[in-house]
Coordinates of C-alpha atoms and ligand atoms in Angstrom, one line a residue:
M1 CA -6.5 -7.9 -2.8
G2 CA -5.6 -11.3 -1.5
A3 CA -4.0 -12.1 1.9
A4 CA -0.4 -12.8 2.4
H5 CA -0.6 -16.3 3.9
S6 CA -0.3 -19.8 2.6
S7 CA -0.3 -21.6 5.9
A8 CA -1.2 -21.0 9.6
T9 CA 1.5 -21.8 12.2
C10 CA 0.3 -22.7 15.6
L11 CA 2.0 -20.7 18.4
S12 CA 3.5 -23.7 20.1
S13 CA 3.9 -25.9 17.0
P14 CA 6.6 -28.5 17.5
A15 CA 8.4 -27.3 14.4
T16 CA 9.4 -24.1 16.2
T17 CA 9.4 -25.1 19.9
N18 CA 11.8 -27.9 19.3
I19 CA 14.5 -25.7 17.9
P20 CA 17.1 -25.3 20.6
R21 CA 17.2 -21.8 21.9
C22 CA 20.9 -21.4 21.0
Y23 CA 19.9 -21.8 17.3
L24 CA 17.6 -18.8 17.7
F25 CA 19.7 -16.3 19.5
H26 CA 23.3 -15.4 19.9
R27 CA 23.9 -13.0 22.8
V28 CA 26.8 -10.7 23.0
S29 CA 27.1 -8.0 25.7
K30 CA 28.4 -4.8 24.2
P31 CA 30.6 -2.6 26.4
S32 CA 28.5 0.4 27.1
S33 CA 29.8 3.6 25.7
N34 CA 28.2 5.8 28.4
S35 CA 29.6 3.7 31.2
S36 CA 26.1 2.8 32.3
S37 CA 25.9 -0.4 34.3
I38 CA 23.0 -1.7 32.2
P39 CA 24.3 -4.3 29.7
T40 CA 22.9 -4.1 26.2
I41 CA 21.9 -7.5 24.8
Y42 CA 22.4 -8.0 21.1
L43 CA 20.4 -10.5 19.1
H44 CA 22.3 -11.6 16.1
L45 CA 20.9 -13.2 13.0
Q46 CA 21.8 -16.9 13.1
K47 CA 23.3 -18.5 10.0
P48 CA 20.8 -21.2 8.9
T49 CA 22.0 -24.8 9.5
S50 CA 20.6 -27.9 7.9
N51 CA 18.3 -28.7 10.8
F52 CA 17.3 -25.1 11.3
I53 CA 13.8 -25.3 9.9
S54 CA 13.0 -21.7 9.4
Q55 CA 15.6 -19.0 9.4
N56 CA 15.5 -16.5 12.3
H57 CA 12.3 -17.6 13.7
Y58 CA 11.3 -16.9 17.3
S59 CA 9.2 -19.5 18.7
L60 CA 6.4 -17.7 20.6
K61 CA 5.3 -19.2 23.9
S62 CA 3.1 -17.8 26.5
P63 CA 5.3 -15.4 28.4
C64 CA 4.0 -17.0 31.6
S65 CA 5.7 -20.2 30.6
S66 CA 9.1 -18.6 30.5
S67 CA 11.2 -19.7 33.4
K68 CA 13.8 -17.1 33.1
I69 CA 12.8 -13.5 33.6
V70 CA 15.2 -11.0 32.2
P71 CA 15.0 -7.6 33.9
L72 CA 13.2 -5.2 31.5
S73 CA 15.8 -2.5 32.2
C74 CA 18.1 -4.5 29.9
A75 CA 15.8 -3.7 27.0
R76 CA 16.2 0.0 26.1
V77 CA 16.0 0.8 22.5
R78 CA 18.2 3.6 21.5
L79 CA 17.5 6.1 18.7
M80 CA 20.7 5.6 16.8
E81 CA 22.1 8.1 14.3
T82 CA 22.6 7.1 10.7
Q83 CA 26.0 7.2 9.1
E84 CA 25.6 10.8 7.9
G85 CA 25.9 12.1 11.5
S86 CA 23.7 14.1 13.8
A87 CA 21.9 16.1 11.1
S88 CA 20.4 13.0 9.7
K89 CA 17.4 11.2 11.1
P90 CA 17.7 8.5 13.7
V91 CA 16.5 5.0 13.3
I92 CA 15.4 2.7 16.0
D93 CA 18.3 0.4 17.0
F94 CA 16.5 -3.0 17.6
H95 CA 19.8 -4.6 18.6
G96 CA 19.2 -3.3 22.1
I97 CA 16.1 -5.3 22.8
D98 CA 16.4 -8.5 24.7
E99 CA 14.9 -11.8 23.7
E100 CA 12.4 -12.2 26.5
L101 CA 10.9 -8.8 25.9
I102 CA 10.5 -9.5 22.2
Q103 CA 8.7 -12.8 23.0
K104 CA 6.4 -11.0 25.5
M105 CA 5.6 -8.2 23.0
A106 CA 5.0 -10.6 20.1
Y107 CA 2.7 -12.7 22.3
D108 CA 0.8 -9.6 23.4
A109 CA 0.6 -8.3 19.8
L110 CA -0.9 -11.6 18.6
V111 CA -3.5 -11.5 21.3
W112 CA -4.3 -7.9 20.6
S113 CA -4.6 -8.6 16.8
S114 CA -7.0 -11.4 17.4
L115 CA -9.1 -9.4 19.9
H116 CA -9.3 -6.3 17.7
G117 CA -9.8 -7.7 14.3
L118 CA -6.4 -7.1 12.8
V119 CA -7.0 -10.2 10.7
V120 CA -7.1 -11.6 7.2
G121 CA -8.6 -14.8 5.8
D122 CA -6.2 -17.8 6.2
K123 CA -5.6 -19.2 2.7
S124 CA -5.0 -22.6 4.1
V125 CA -8.6 -22.8 5.3
Q126 CA -11.2 -23.5 2.7
R127 CA -14.0 -20.9 2.5
S128 CA -11.9 -18.4 4.4
G129 CA -12.0 -16.1 1.4
K130 CA -15.8 -16.3 1.1
V131 CA -17.4 -16.7 4.5
P132 CA -16.6 -14.1 7.2
G133 CA -15.6 -15.6 10.5
V134 CA -14.2 -18.8 8.9
G135 CA -10.4 -19.3 9.0
M136 CA -9.0 -16.1 10.2
V137 CA -5.3 -15.4 10.9
H138 CA -3.6 -12.2 12.2
A139 CA -2.5 -9.8 9.4
P140 CA 1.3 -9.8 9.0
F141 CA 2.7 -6.9 11.0
A142 CA 5.9 -5.3 12.2
L143 CA 6.4 -5.7 15.9
L144 CA 7.4 -2.1 16.4
P145 CA 6.7 1.1 14.4
V146 CA 9.4 2.2 11.9
A147 CA 11.2 5.5 12.7
F148 CA 10.3 8.1 10.2
P149 CA 11.3 11.8 10.0
E150 CA 8.4 14.1 10.9
N151 CA 9.3 16.7 8.3
H152 CA 8.9 14.1 5.5
W153 CA 5.6 13.0 7.0
K154 CA 4.4 16.6 7.0
S155 CA 5.4 17.2 3.4
A156 CA 3.7 14.0 2.2
C157 CA 0.5 15.2 4.0
E158 CA 0.8 18.6 2.4
V159 CA 1.2 17.4 -1.1
A160 CA -1.8 14.9 -0.8
P161 CA -4.5 17.5 -1.8
V162 CA -2.4 18.6 -4.7
F163 CA -2.2 15.1 -6.0
N164 CA -6.0 14.8 -5.5
E165 CA -6.6 18.0 -7.5
L166 CA -4.1 16.8 -10.2
I167 CA -5.9 13.5 -10.7
D168 CA -9.3 15.3 -10.9
R169 CA -8.0 17.7 -13.6
V170 CA -6.3 14.9 -15.6
S171 CA -9.5 12.8 -15.5
L172 CA -11.4 15.6 -17.2
D173 CA -8.9 15.7 -20.1
G174 CA -10.1 12.8 -22.2
N175 CA -7.8 13.6 -25.1
F176 CA -4.7 13.7 -22.8
L177 CA -5.6 10.2 -21.4
Q178 CA -6.3 8.7 -24.8
D179 CA -3.3 10.3 -26.6
S180 CA -0.8 9.4 -23.8
L181 CA -2.0 5.8 -23.7
S182 CA -2.4 5.4 -27.5
R183 CA 0.8 3.5 -28.1
T184 CA 0.3 1.4 -25.0
K185 CA -3.2 0.5 -26.2
K186 CA -1.7 -1.2 -29.3
V187 CA 0.4 -3.6 -27.2
D188 CA -1.5 -4.0 -23.9
V189 CA -4.9 -5.7 -24.2
F190 CA -5.9 -4.8 -20.6
T191 CA -5.2 -1.0 -21.0
S192 CA -6.9 -1.2 -24.4
R193 CA -10.1 -2.6 -22.8
L194 CA -10.1 0.2 -20.2
L195 CA -9.6 2.8 -23.0
D196 CA -12.5 1.3 -24.9
I197 CA -14.8 1.9 -22.0
H198 CA -13.4 5.4 -21.6
S199 CA -14.0 6.1 -25.3
K200 CA -17.6 4.9 -25.0
V201 CA -18.2 7.3 -22.1
L202 CA -16.7 10.1 -24.1
E203 CA -19.0 9.4 -27.0
M204 CA -22.0 9.5 -24.7
N205 CA -20.8 13.1 -23.8
K206 CA -21.4 12.2 -20.2
T207 CA -19.7 14.3 -17.5
E208 CA -19.3 12.9 -14.0
E209 CA -20.6 15.8 -11.9
I210 CA -20.0 14.1 -8.5
R211 CA -16.5 12.8 -8.4
L212 CA -15.1 10.7 -5.5
G213 CA -11.4 9.7 -5.2
L214 CA -10.1 7.5 -2.4
H215 CA -6.4 7.4 -3.2
R216 CA -3.1 6.2 -1.7
S217 CA 0.2 7.8 -2.7
D218 CA 3.2 5.5 -1.9
Y219 CA 6.6 6.9 -1.2
M220 CA 10.1 5.7 -0.3
L221 CA 12.7 7.7 1.5
D222 CA 15.9 7.6 -0.6
E223 CA 18.7 7.0 1.8
Q224 CA 21.5 8.8 -0.1
T225 CA 19.6 11.9 -1.3
K226 CA 17.3 12.0 1.8
L227 CA 14.5 12.7 -0.6
L228 CA 11.0 11.3 -0.1
L229 CA 10.3 10.0 -3.6
H230 CA 6.9 9.2 -4.9
I231 CA 6.4 5.5 -6.1
E232 CA 2.9 5.8 -7.5
I233 CA -0.6 7.0 -6.8
N234 CA -3.3 4.3 -6.4
T235 CA -6.6 5.6 -7.7
I236 CA -8.4 2.2 -7.7
S237 CA -8.8 -0.2 -4.8
S238 CA -6.3 1.4 -2.4
S239 CA -6.0 -1.4 0.2
F240 CA -5.7 -1.3 4.0
P241 CA -7.7 1.8 5.0
G242 CA -9.1 -0.4 7.7
L243 CA -6.2 -2.5 8.9
S244 CA -3.6 0.3 8.7
C245 CA -5.4 2.1 11.5
L246 CA -5.4 -1.0 13.6
V247 CA -1.7 -1.5 13.2
S248 CA -1.1 2.1 14.5
D249 CA -3.4 1.2 17.5
L250 CA -1.5 -2.0 18.1
H251 CA 1.8 -0.2 18.2
R252 CA 0.5 2.5 20.4
S253 CA -0.9 -0.2 22.8
L254 CA 2.5 -2.0 22.9
L255 CA 4.4 1.3 23.5
K256 CA 2.0 2.2 26.3
R257 CA 2.8 -1.0 27.9
Y258 CA 6.5 -1.4 27.1
G259 CA 7.5 2.1 25.9
E260 CA 9.1 3.1 29.2
H261 CA 11.4 0.1 29.1
L262 CA 12.1 0.7 25.4
G263 CA 12.6 4.4 25.8
L264 CA 9.9 5.0 23.2
D265 CA 6.9 7.3 23.6
S266 CA 3.5 6.1 22.2
K267 CA 2.6 9.7 21.4
R268 CA 5.2 9.8 18.7
I269 CA 2.9 7.5 16.6
P270 CA 0.7 9.8 14.6
S271 CA -3.0 9.2 14.9
N272 CA -4.3 7.2 11.9
T273 CA -8.0 7.9 11.1
T274 CA -8.1 6.6 7.5
V275 CA -11.1 4.2 8.1
N276 CA -13.3 7.0 9.5
R277 CA -12.2 9.5 6.9
F278 CA -12.8 7.2 4.0
A279 CA -16.2 6.2 5.6
D280 CA -17.0 9.9 5.9
A281 CA -16.1 10.5 2.2
L282 CA -18.3 7.6 1.1
A283 CA -21.1 8.9 3.3
K284 CA -20.8 12.5 2.0
A285 CA -20.8 11.1 -1.6
W286 CA -23.9 9.1 -0.8
T287 CA -25.5 12.3 0.6
E288 CA -24.7 14.2 -2.6
Y289 CA -26.3 11.5 -4.7
N290 CA -29.4 12.3 -2.7
N291 CA -31.5 9.1 -2.7
P292 CA -32.1 7.9 0.8
R293 CA -33.0 4.4 -0.4
A294 CA -29.8 3.9 -2.4
A295 CA -26.8 1.9 -1.1
V296 CA -23.1 1.9 -1.5
M297 CA -21.9 -1.1 -3.5
V298 CA -18.5 -2.6 -2.8
V299 CA -17.3 -4.4 -5.9
V300 CA -15.3 -7.4 -4.6
Q301 CA -13.3 -10.3 -5.9
P302 CA -15.2 -13.7 -5.7
E303 CA -12.7 -14.8 -3.1
E304 CA -11.3 -12.1 -0.9
H305 CA -8.8 -12.9 1.9
N306 CA -8.5 -9.2 2.7
M307 CA -12.3 -8.9 3.4
Y308 CA -11.9 -7.7 7.0
D309 CA -10.1 -4.6 5.8
Q310 CA -13.2 -3.9 3.6
H311 CA -15.7 -4.8 6.4
W312 CA -14.0 -2.4 8.8
L313 CA -14.8 0.4 6.3
C314 CA -18.4 -0.7 5.7
A315 CA -19.0 -1.1 9.5
A316 CA -17.8 2.5 10.1
L317 CA -20.1 3.6 7.3
K318 CA -23.1 1.9 8.9
E319 CA -22.4 2.8 12.5
K320 CA -21.4 6.4 12.0
Y321 CA -23.6 7.4 9.0
N322 CA -26.3 4.6 8.9
V323 CA -25.4 4.1 5.2
T324 CA -25.8 0.5 4.0
A325 CA -23.1 -1.2 1.9
I326 CA -23.7 -4.3 -0.2
R327 CA -21.0 -6.5 -1.7
K328 CA -21.1 -7.7 -5.3
T329 CA -18.7 -9.4 -7.7
L330 CA -18.4 -8.1 -11.2
A331 CA -20.0 -11.3 -12.5
E332 CA -23.0 -10.8 -10.1
I333 CA -23.3 -7.2 -11.3
D334 CA -23.4 -8.4 -14.9
K335 CA -26.2 -10.9 -13.9
E336 CA -28.3 -8.7 -11.6
G337 CA -27.5 -5.2 -12.8
E338 CA -29.8 -2.9 -14.9
L339 CA -29.8 0.6 -16.0
L340 CA -33.1 2.6 -15.7
P341 CA -33.9 5.2 -18.4
D342 CA -32.9 8.0 -16.0
G343 CA -29.5 6.5 -15.5
T344 CA -30.1 4.9 -12.1
L345 CA -28.1 1.7 -11.5
L346 CA -30.0 -1.1 -9.9
V347 CA -28.3 -4.3 -8.8
G348 CA -30.6 -7.1 -7.6
G349 CA -33.3 -4.4 -7.5
Q350 CA -31.3 -2.2 -5.2
A351 CA -30.5 1.4 -6.3
I352 CA -26.8 2.1 -6.1
A353 CA -25.5 5.6 -5.1
V354 CA -21.8 4.9 -4.9
V355 CA -19.8 2.1 -6.5
Y356 CA -16.6 1.5 -4.5
F357 CA -14.1 -0.8 -6.3
R358 CA -12.0 -3.3 -4.4
T359 CA -11.3 -5.2 -7.6
G360 CA -11.2 -4.5 -11.3
Y361 CA -7.5 -3.3 -11.4
A362 CA -5.9 -6.4 -12.9
P363 CA -6.6 -8.5 -16.0
T364 CA -7.4 -11.5 -13.8
D365 CA -10.3 -9.6 -12.4
Y366 CA -11.9 -9.9 -15.8
P367 CA -11.9 -13.6 -16.6
S368 CA -14.8 -13.3 -19.1
E369 CA -16.8 -10.8 -21.1
A370 CA -19.3 -10.7 -18.2
E371 CA -16.9 -8.7 -16.0
W372 CA -16.2 -6.2 -18.8
R373 CA -20.0 -5.8 -19.4
A374 CA -20.5 -5.1 -15.7
R375 CA -17.7 -2.4 -15.7
L376 CA -19.3 -0.7 -18.7
L377 CA -22.7 -0.9 -17.2
M378 CA -21.6 0.8 -14.0
E379 CA -19.6 3.4 -16.0
Q380 CA -22.7 4.3 -18.1
S381 CA -24.8 4.8 -15.0
L382 CA -25.4 7.9 -12.9
A383 CA -23.9 6.2 -9.8
I384 CA -20.8 7.8 -8.3
K385 CA -17.9 5.6 -9.3
C386 CA -14.9 5.4 -7.0
P387 CA -13.0 5.4 -9.2
S388 CA -14.5 6.4 -12.5
I389 CA -12.8 5.0 -15.6
S390 CA -11.1 8.4 -16.0
Y391 CA -9.8 8.4 -12.4
H392 CA -8.6 4.8 -13.0
L393 CA -6.7 5.7 -16.2
A394 CA -5.3 8.9 -14.5
G395 CA -3.6 6.6 -12.0
T396 CA -1.8 4.4 -14.5
K397 CA 2.0 4.3 -14.6
K398 CA 2.1 5.6 -18.2
I399 CA 0.2 8.7 -17.1
Q400 CA 2.5 9.1 -14.1
Q401 CA 5.4 9.1 -16.5
E402 CA 3.8 11.6 -18.9
L403 CA 3.0 13.9 -16.0
A404 CA 6.7 13.9 -15.0
K405 CA 7.7 15.3 -18.4
P406 CA 8.7 19.0 -18.5
N407 CA 5.8 21.5 -18.7
V408 CA 3.1 18.9 -18.5
L409 CA 2.0 19.6 -14.9
E410 CA 1.5 23.3 -16.0
R411 CA -1.3 22.1 -18.3
F412 CA -3.3 21.0 -15.3
L413 CA -2.3 23.1 -12.4
E414 CA -1.9 26.9 -12.1
N415 CA -0.3 27.3 -8.7
K416 CA 3.5 27.3 -9.1
E417 CA 4.1 26.3 -5.5
D418 CA 1.9 23.3 -6.0
I419 CA 3.8 22.3 -9.1
T420 CA 7.1 22.6 -7.3
K421 CA 5.8 20.5 -4.4
L422 CA 4.9 17.7 -6.8
Q423 CA 8.1 17.9 -8.8
K424 CA 10.1 17.7 -5.6
C425 CA 8.8 14.2 -4.9
F426 CA 8.9 12.9 -8.5
A427 CA 11.5 10.3 -9.1
G428 CA 13.1 10.0 -12.6
L429 CA 10.5 8.5 -15.0
W430 CA 11.0 7.8 -18.7
S431 CA 9.3 6.3 -21.7
L432 CA 11.2 3.6 -23.5
D433 CA 11.3 5.7 -26.7
D434 CA 14.1 7.7 -24.9
S435 CA 17.1 5.9 -26.5
D436 CA 19.7 7.6 -24.2
I437 CA 17.9 6.4 -21.1
V438 CA 17.4 2.9 -22.5
K439 CA 21.2 2.7 -23.2
R440 CA 22.0 3.9 -19.7
A441 CA 19.5 1.3 -18.2
I442 CA 21.2 -1.5 -20.2
E443 CA 24.6 -0.3 -18.8
R444 CA 23.4 0.1 -15.2
P445 CA 20.2 -1.9 -14.8
E446 CA 20.5 -1.9 -11.0
L447 CA 19.6 1.8 -11.0
F448 CA 16.3 1.4 -12.7
V449 CA 12.9 -0.4 -12.3
M450 CA 11.0 -1.4 -15.5
K451 CA 7.2 -1.2 -15.0
P452 CA 4.4 -2.6 -17.1
Q453 CA 0.9 -1.1 -16.9
R454 CA -0.2 -3.3 -14.0
E455 CA -1.4 -2.9 -10.4
G456 CA -1.4 -5.2 -7.4
G457 CA 2.3 -6.0 -7.0
G458 CA 4.7 -8.6 -8.5
N459 CA 4.8 -7.2 -12.0
N460 CA 7.9 -5.0 -12.0
I461 CA 11.2 -5.9 -13.5
Y462 CA 14.5 -5.3 -11.5
G463 CA 18.3 -5.8 -11.9
D464 CA 19.7 -7.9 -14.7
D465 CA 16.1 -8.7 -15.9
V466 CA 15.8 -5.0 -16.8
K467 CA 18.9 -5.3 -19.1
E468 CA 17.7 -8.6 -20.6
N469 CA 14.2 -7.3 -21.3
L470 CA 15.5 -4.0 -22.8
L471 CA 17.9 -5.9 -25.1
R472 CA 15.1 -8.3 -26.1
L473 CA 12.8 -5.4 -27.0
Q474 CA 15.6 -3.8 -29.0
R475 CA 16.2 -7.1 -30.9
E476 CA 12.5 -7.6 -31.6
G477 CA 12.1 -4.0 -32.7
N478 CA 8.3 -4.0 -32.4
E479 CA 6.1 -1.7 -30.4
E480 CA 6.0 -3.8 -27.3
D481 CA 8.3 -1.2 -25.6
A482 CA 5.2 1.0 -25.2
A483 CA 3.9 -1.5 -22.6
Y484 CA 6.6 -0.3 -20.1
I485 CA 8.0 2.7 -18.4
L486 CA 11.4 3.1 -16.8
M487 CA 11.8 4.5 -13.3
Q488 CA 14.7 5.6 -11.2
R489 CA 15.3 2.9 -8.6
I490 CA 14.9 4.3 -5.0
F491 CA 17.1 2.9 -2.3
P492 CA 15.6 3.3 1.2
I493 CA 17.5 2.8 4.4
V494 CA 17.9 -0.9 5.5
S495 CA 17.4 -1.6 9.2
P496 CA 16.9 -4.7 11.3
M497 CA 13.2 -5.2 12.1
F498 CA 11.0 -7.7 13.8
L499 CA 8.3 -9.0 11.4
V500 CA 5.4 -11.2 12.6
R501 CA 3.7 -13.6 10.2
N502 CA 1.7 -16.7 10.9
G503 CA 2.3 -16.4 14.6
I504 CA 6.1 -16.4 14.1
C505 CA 8.3 -13.4 14.9
H506 CA 11.3 -13.2 12.7
K507 CA 14.1 -10.7 12.6
D508 CA 15.4 -9.4 9.3
H509 CA 16.8 -6.5 7.5
A510 CA 14.0 -4.6 6.1
V511 CA 13.0 -1.4 4.2
S512 CA 9.8 0.6 4.6
E513 CA 7.4 2.4 2.3
L514 CA 5.0 5.1 3.3
G515 CA 1.5 5.2 1.9
V516 CA -0.6 8.4 2.4
Y517 CA -4.3 8.0 2.0
S518 CA -6.3 10.9 0.6
A519 CA -9.9 11.7 -0.3
Y520 CA -11.4 14.0 -2.8
L521 CA -15.1 14.7 -3.3
R522 CA -16.6 17.4 -5.5
N523 CA -20.0 18.1 -6.9
K524 CA -19.7 20.3 -10.0
D525 CA -17.8 23.4 -8.9
K526 CA -18.0 22.6 -5.2
V527 CA -15.0 20.8 -3.7
I528 CA -16.5 19.1 -0.6
I529 CA -13.4 17.1 0.6
N530 CA -9.8 17.5 -0.4
D531 CA -7.5 16.2 2.3
Q532 CA -5.0 13.6 3.4
C533 CA -6.7 10.9 5.6
G534 CA -4.1 8.8 7.3
Y535 CA -1.3 6.5 6.4
L536 CA 0.0 3.0 5.8
M537 CA 3.5 1.9 6.4
R538 CA 4.6 -1.3 4.7
T539 CA 7.8 -3.0 5.7
K540 CA 9.4 -5.7 3.6
V541 CA 12.6 -7.7 3.8
S542 CA 15.3 -5.7 2.0
S543 CA 16.0 -8.7 -0.4
S544 CA 12.5 -8.4 -1.8
N545 CA 11.9 -6.0 -4.6
E546 CA 8.1 -5.8 -4.4
G547 CA 6.1 -4.1 -1.7
G548 CA 2.6 -5.7 -1.5
V549 CA 1.3 -7.0 1.8
A550 CA -1.6 -8.8 0.1
A551 CA 0.8 -10.2 -2.5
G552 CA 2.9 -11.6 0.3
F553 CA 6.0 -9.4 0.1
A554 CA 5.5 -7.0 3.0
V555 CA 4.0 -6.6 6.5
L556 CA 1.8 -3.8 7.8
D557 CA 3.5 -1.3 9.9
S558 CA 3.1 2.2 11.5
M559 CA 5.5 5.0 12.1
Y560 CA 7.4 6.5 15.0
L561 CA 8.0 10.2 14.3
T562 CA 11.6 11.4 14.8
Ligands
LIG1 P1 2.0 -1.9 -8.1 O1 1.0 -1.1 -8.8 O2 2.1 -3.3 -8.6 O3 1.9 -1.8 -6.6 P2 4.4 -0.2 -7.8 O4 4.9 0.7 -8.7 O5 3.7 0.3 -6.5 O6 3.4 -1.3 -8.5 O7 5.6 -1.2 -7.3 C1 5.4 -2.3 -6.5 C2 6.5 -2.2 -5.4 O8 7.8 -2.2 -6.0 C3 6.4 -0.9 -4.6 O9 5.5 -1.1 -3.5 C4 7.9 -0.8 -4.1 O10 8.1 -1.6 -3.0 C5 8.7 -1.4 -5.3 N1 9.1 -0.3 -6.2 C6 8.3 0.3 -7.1 N2 9.0 1.3 -7.7 C7 10.2 1.4 -7.1 C8 11.4 2.2 -7.3 N3 11.4 3.1 -8.2 N4 12.4 1.9 -6.6 C9 12.4 1.0 -5.6 N5 11.4 0.2 -5.4 C10 10.3 0.3 -6.1
LIG2 MG1 2.0 0.0 -5.6

């Protein structure tokens, strides 16, 4: 997916350094409740003024250039209780951190990101999405990890193998996929094209014996109910397996250096091994394919500003397992691809063992028939597809909604405990043919999210737009309502956070979303891998509805277990 930047801002750009410091910070000493002599310094959000170029921006200078050294002992972060009292989970109180320390940490974090490859292509630089090493900028990140309750983290890990198994079972039920999506097919051309490929594969009577899933389940912790609710499972092109690990490392490194002053322990950041676990899964799939001359093929967009995330994975694959990965666009695969009579997929004469998609999830990925031909060609081959068309369809929002209906999970899973675990994290999901729910959503649109069958961020409908769209669909009375589902809106806790983008640290009220990566690999009856692999936290300003980092809404984050 694309990167989140439109312009690079130099660390000491005049636009930021010329802003008088008083515009940036407003200090208030709060009387200490525990009669400690250490004053707590509060940073308040400054109301924007006409000459205040960019709201709440911290100009980052080299810490060495700072003339005033504030004793670090002023900077303790306290774990503060949420409104519900001591039984509830603490959040990190960033009000306690002083300005000098924030500057130092942000500066160090930017140096760390540059030295360790926590980078994306800078969209303002030509060729940065095509040529590695040209026009790089740090990936947007949160300065400190977000506090997250350990029990919820554990339960999200526990349920990951159950989601993996569910997707696998659903993928094998071709009729369920076709029937559930049959109304959507009539009104959504993109879903219809995917279903056509699926039908062709069904007609061929072809079973995928080796199946590989590299998924990410996304969750939000609902503040009021304290439930960790599932947003969606991404079965195609789950982004940031590479960079998410680096953000955890960055935060650990910052806490090793500043943790004592902040009162935070770097060991509370759980280890994040996604990149190695995904590389391991790709390597094991490659081994199962059993052709030492075959390669892994990463299917990429023609311009990819998030290429370094992908390169991290391919580098791990090469270094740890000596498996070669090649990168091809769908158009290139159409040009260079061929299918041998035995089902072997050759691309540019190279045999392909595993096809790993980092594109192909959005209509814009198929600008012409060439891309659709390439998708079909790969699907018809013996290569292991990550994901297969069936796995892709099993991860659609319509299927998510169908699986949430009473007694549907029982069709795919036998274990009652597993079913309960899944149901516990399902939010309310409804089809638009449920007239009671549509009526309720028109009355209280703020409690719902309306979702089309799309991936990649920026497509959902919120607030008054839900009401307007539902009324429009009612007026028009056609079948377009089948293109959408309705979902209960989740309201995560809002806390002040420091977000770093384009070399600028900015404080804002933000919410976080947990992504849990998981891998599943099976060959016929043998399940080779079924496990959670690591995590991605994404933090976004609370005023933004959408959550994508690549789409420019969120920053990468890690978690501090509480
Ligand atoms: P996409 O496939 O485009 O990523 P998602 O369903 O993941 O679509 O939604 C995009 C973003 O919108 C999420 O990352 C999340 O931030 C927000 N979002 C989605 N569903 C909900 C919900 N039910 N309540 C609150 N926010 C949501
Ligand atoms: Mg999503």
